[in-house]
GROMACS .gro file of C-alpha atoms in nm:
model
  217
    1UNK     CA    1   1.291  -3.497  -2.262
    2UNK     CA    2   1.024  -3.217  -2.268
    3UNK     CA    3   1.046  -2.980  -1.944
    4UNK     CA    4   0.778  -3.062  -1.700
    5UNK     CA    5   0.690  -2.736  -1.599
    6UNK     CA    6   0.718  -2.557  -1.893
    7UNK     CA    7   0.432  -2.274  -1.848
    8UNK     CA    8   0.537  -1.880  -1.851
    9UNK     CA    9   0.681  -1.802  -1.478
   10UNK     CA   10   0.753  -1.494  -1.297
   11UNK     CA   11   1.082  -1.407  -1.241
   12UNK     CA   12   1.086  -1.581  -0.852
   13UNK     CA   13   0.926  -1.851  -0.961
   14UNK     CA   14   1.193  -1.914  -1.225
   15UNK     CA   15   1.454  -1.837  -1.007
   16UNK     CA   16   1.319  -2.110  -0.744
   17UNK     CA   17   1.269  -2.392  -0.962
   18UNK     CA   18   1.616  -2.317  -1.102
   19UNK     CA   19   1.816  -2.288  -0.751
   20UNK     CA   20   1.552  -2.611  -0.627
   21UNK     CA   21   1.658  -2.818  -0.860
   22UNK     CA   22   2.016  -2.724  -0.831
   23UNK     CA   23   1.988  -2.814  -0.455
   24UNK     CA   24   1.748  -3.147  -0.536
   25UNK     CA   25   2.078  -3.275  -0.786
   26UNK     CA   26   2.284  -3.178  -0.520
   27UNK     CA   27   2.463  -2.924  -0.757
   28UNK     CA   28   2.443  -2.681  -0.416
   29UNK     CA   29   2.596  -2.909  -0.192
   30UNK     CA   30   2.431  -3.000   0.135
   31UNK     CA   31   2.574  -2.718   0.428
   32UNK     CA   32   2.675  -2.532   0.126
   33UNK     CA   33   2.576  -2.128   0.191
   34UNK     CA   34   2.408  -2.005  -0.082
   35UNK     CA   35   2.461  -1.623  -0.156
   36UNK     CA   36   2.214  -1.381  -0.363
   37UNK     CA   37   2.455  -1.200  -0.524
   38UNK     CA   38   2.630  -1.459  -0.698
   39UNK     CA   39   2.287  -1.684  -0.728
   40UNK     CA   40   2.144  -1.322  -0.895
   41UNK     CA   41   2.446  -1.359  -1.120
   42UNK     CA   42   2.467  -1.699  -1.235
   43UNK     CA   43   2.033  -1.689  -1.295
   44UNK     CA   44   2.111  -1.376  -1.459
   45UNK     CA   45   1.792  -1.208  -1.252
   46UNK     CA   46   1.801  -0.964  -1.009
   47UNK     CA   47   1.879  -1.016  -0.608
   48UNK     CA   48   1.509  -0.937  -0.517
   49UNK     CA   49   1.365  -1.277  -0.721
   50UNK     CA   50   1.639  -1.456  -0.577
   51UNK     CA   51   1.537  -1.369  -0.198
   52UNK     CA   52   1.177  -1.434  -0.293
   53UNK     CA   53   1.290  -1.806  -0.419
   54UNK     CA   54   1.523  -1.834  -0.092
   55UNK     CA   55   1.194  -1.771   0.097
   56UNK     CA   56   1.020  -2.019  -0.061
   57UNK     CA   57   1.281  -2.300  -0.033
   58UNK     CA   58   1.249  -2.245   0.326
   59UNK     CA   59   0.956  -2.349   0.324
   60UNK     CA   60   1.013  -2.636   0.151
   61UNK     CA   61   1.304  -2.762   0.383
   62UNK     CA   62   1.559  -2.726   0.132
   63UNK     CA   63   1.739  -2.423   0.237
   64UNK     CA   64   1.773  -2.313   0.574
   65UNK     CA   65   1.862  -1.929   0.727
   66UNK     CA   66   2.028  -1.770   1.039
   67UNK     CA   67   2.040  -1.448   1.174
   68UNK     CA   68   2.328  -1.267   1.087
   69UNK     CA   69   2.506  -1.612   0.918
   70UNK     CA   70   2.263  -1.585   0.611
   71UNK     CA   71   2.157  -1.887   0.424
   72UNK     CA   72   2.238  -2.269   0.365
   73UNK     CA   73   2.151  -2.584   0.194
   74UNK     CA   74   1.970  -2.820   0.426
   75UNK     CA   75   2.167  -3.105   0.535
   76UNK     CA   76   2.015  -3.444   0.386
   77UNK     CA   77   1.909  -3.659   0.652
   78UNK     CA   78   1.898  -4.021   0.581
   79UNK     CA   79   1.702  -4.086   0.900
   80UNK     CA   80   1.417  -3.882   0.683
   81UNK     CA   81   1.376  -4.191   0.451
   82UNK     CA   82   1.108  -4.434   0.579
   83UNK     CA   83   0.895  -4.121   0.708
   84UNK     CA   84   0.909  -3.969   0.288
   85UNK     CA   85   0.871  -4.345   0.192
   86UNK     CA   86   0.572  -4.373   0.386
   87UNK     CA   87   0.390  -4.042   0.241
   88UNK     CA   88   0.510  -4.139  -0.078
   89UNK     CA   89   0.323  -4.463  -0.154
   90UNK     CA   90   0.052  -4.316  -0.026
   91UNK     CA   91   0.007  -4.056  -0.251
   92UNK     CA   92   0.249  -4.190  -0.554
   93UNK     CA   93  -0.064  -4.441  -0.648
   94UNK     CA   94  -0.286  -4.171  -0.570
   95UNK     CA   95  -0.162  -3.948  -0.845
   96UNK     CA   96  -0.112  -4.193  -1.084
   97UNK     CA   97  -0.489  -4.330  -1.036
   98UNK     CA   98  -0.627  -4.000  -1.067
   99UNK     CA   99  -0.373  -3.928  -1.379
  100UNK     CA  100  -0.469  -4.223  -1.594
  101UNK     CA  101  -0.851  -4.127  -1.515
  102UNK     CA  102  -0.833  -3.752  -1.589
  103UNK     CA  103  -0.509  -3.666  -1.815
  104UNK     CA  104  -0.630  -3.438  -2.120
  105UNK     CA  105  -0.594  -3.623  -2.496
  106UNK     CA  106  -0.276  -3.361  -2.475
  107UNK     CA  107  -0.116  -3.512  -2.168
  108UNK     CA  108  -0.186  -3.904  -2.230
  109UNK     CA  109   0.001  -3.802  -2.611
  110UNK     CA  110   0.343  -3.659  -2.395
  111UNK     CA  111   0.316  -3.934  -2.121
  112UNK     CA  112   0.335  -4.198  -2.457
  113UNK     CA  113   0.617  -3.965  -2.562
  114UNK     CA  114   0.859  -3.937  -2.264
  115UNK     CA  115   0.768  -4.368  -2.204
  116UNK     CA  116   0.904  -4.422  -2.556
  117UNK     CA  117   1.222  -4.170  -2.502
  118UNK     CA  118   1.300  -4.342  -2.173
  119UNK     CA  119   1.258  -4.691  -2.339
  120UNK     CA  120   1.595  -4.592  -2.603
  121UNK     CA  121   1.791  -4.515  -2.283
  122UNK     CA  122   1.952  -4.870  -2.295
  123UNK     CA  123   2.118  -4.787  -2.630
  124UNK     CA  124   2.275  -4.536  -2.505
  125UNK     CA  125   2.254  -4.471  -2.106
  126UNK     CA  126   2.290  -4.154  -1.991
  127UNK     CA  127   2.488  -4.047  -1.651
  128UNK     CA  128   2.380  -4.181  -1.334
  129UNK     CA  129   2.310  -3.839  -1.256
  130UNK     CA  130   2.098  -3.776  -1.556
  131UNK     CA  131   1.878  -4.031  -1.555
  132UNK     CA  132   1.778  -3.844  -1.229
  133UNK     CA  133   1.642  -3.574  -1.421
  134UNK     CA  134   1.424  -3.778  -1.642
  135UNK     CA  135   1.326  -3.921  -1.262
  136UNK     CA  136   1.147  -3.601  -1.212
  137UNK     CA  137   1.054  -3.501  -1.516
  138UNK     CA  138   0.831  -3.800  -1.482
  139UNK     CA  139   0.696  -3.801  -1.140
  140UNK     CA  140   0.624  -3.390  -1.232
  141UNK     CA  141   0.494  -3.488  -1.558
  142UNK     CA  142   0.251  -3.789  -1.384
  143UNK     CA  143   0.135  -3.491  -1.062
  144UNK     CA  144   0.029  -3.196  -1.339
  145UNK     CA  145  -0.169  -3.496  -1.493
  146UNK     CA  146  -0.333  -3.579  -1.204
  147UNK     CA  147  -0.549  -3.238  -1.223
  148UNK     CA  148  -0.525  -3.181  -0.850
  149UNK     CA  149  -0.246  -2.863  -0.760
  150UNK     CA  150  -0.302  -2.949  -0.388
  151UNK     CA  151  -0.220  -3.296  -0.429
  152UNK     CA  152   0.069  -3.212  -0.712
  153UNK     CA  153   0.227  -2.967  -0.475
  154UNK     CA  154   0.280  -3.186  -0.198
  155UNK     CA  155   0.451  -3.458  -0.405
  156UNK     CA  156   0.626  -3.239  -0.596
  157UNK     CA  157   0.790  -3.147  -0.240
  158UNK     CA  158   0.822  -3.499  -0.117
  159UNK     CA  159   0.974  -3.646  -0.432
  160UNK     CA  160   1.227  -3.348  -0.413
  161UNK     CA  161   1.333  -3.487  -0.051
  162UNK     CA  162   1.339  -3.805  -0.171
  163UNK     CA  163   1.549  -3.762  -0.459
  164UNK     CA  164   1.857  -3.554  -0.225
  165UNK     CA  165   1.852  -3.871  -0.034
  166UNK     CA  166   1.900  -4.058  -0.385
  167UNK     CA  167   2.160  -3.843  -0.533
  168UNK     CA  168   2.398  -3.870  -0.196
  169UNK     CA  169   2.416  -4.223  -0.236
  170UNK     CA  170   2.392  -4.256  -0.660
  171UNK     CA  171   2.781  -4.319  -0.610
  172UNK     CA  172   2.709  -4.629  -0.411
  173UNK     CA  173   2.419  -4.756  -0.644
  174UNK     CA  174   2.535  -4.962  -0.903
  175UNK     CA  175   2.323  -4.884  -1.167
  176UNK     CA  176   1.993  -4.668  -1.155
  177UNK     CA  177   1.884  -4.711  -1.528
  178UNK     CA  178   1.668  -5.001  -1.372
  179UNK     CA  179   1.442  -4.748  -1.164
  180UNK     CA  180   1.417  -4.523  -1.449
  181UNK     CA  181   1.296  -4.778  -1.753
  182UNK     CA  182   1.034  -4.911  -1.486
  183UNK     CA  183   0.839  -4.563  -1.573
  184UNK     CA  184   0.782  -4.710  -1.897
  185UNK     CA  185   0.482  -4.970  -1.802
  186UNK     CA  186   0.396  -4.693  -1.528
  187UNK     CA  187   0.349  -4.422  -1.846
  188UNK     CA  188   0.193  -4.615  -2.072
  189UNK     CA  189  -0.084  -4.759  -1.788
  190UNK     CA  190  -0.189  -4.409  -1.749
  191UNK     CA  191  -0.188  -4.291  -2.085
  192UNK     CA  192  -0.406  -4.595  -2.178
  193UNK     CA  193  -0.624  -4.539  -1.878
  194UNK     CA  194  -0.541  -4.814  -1.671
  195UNK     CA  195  -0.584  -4.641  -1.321
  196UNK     CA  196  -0.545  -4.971  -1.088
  197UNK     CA  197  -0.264  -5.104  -1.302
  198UNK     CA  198  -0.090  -4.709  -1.294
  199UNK     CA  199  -0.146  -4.766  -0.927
  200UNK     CA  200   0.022  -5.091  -0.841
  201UNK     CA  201   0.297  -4.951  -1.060
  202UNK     CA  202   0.318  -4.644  -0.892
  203UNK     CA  203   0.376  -4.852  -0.562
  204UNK     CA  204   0.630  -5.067  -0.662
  205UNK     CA  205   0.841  -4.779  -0.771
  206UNK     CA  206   0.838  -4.612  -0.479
  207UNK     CA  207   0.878  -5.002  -0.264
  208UNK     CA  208   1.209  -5.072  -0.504
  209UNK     CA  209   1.321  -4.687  -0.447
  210UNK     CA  210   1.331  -4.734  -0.072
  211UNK     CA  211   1.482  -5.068  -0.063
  212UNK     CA  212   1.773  -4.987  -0.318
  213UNK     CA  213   1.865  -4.694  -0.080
  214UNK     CA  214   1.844  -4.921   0.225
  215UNK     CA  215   2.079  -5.188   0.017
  216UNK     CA  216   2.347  -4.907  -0.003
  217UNK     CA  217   2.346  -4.763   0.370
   0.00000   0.00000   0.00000
């Protein structure tokens, strides 16, 4: 799968997508207290990009600090799920509208790609946990092709919330290699231009992502 955000980044910025999606998989577990010394060490960066990321993921509700107790991974709060849902399919279709109306020749060529990738995964299924990574590399692949960085941000947040709730109950999920291959019509609707199709489909994804959590609670 190609990286989704794959443009030069600073040395924070590298350092918080790195630690974010370590905390998103769940790799940092939830309560876990994350120190910048050994984070500085493992990212290979120094400890000052690694507080500047640790600021940011503040922000984003995925880390959370004390005075004088220093810094944790946010617990994941299930209770969070129909209020994310909610935001979700209201922006989801958004994205994917405005995607399959304004993705560059560029884009609409590695949506086509990553559809036909995901489309071999039955030969061969990947890890539960995984096929969560191609999860985002989609959605992030389907907000940078929307053309809006507002509108990109804010799912790119939301879908990172939603996916922590996902990954503490993936043990409890039979199989998620269903909610994966749907991206495939969802991809190829937008790279084709299809912006109310893209948009139904975007829906339904994030419909049958809620209710397969709620199945396993």
């Amino acid at each position: 799968m190609p990286p989704a955000e794959a443009e030069e980044l600073s040395l924070a910025e590298s350092a918080y997508r790195r630690i974010r999606d370590k905390l998103i998989m769940l790799e940092i577990r939830p309560g876990e207290p994350l120190n910048d010394a050994q984070l500085a060490g493992e990212l290979r960066v120094g400890r000052t990009p690694v507080r500047e990321a640790l600021k940011k993921l503040e922000i984003d509700h995925l880390v959370v600090s004390y005075p004088r107790r220093g810094t944790f991974a946010t617990v994941v709060d299930i209770t969070e799920l129909a209020d994310v849902s909610e935001i979700r399919q209201l922006l989801e279709p958004l994205a994917a509208r405005r995607a399959a109306l304004r993705a560059t020749p560029a884009l609409r060529a590695e949506l086509r790609a990553v559809a036909a990738t995901i489309g071999t995964l039955h030969t061969q299924p990947p890890d539960q946990r995984e096929l969560m990574r191609y999860d985002l590399t989609v959605h992030r692949l389907i907000y940078k092709a929307a053309a809006n960085p507002h509108l990109e941000d804010a799912l790119i947040r939301y879908d990172n919330l939603a996916t922590r709730i996902w990954c503490l109950v993936l043990d409890k999920v039979p199989s998620v290699s269903g909610h994966i291959t749907e991206h495939v019509r969802l991809l190829e609707a937008i790279a084709d231009g299809d912006a109310t199709l893209a948009a139904e489909l975007a829906l339904e994804h994030v419909a049958s992502f809620e209710k397969t959590i709620r199945s396993v609670l």
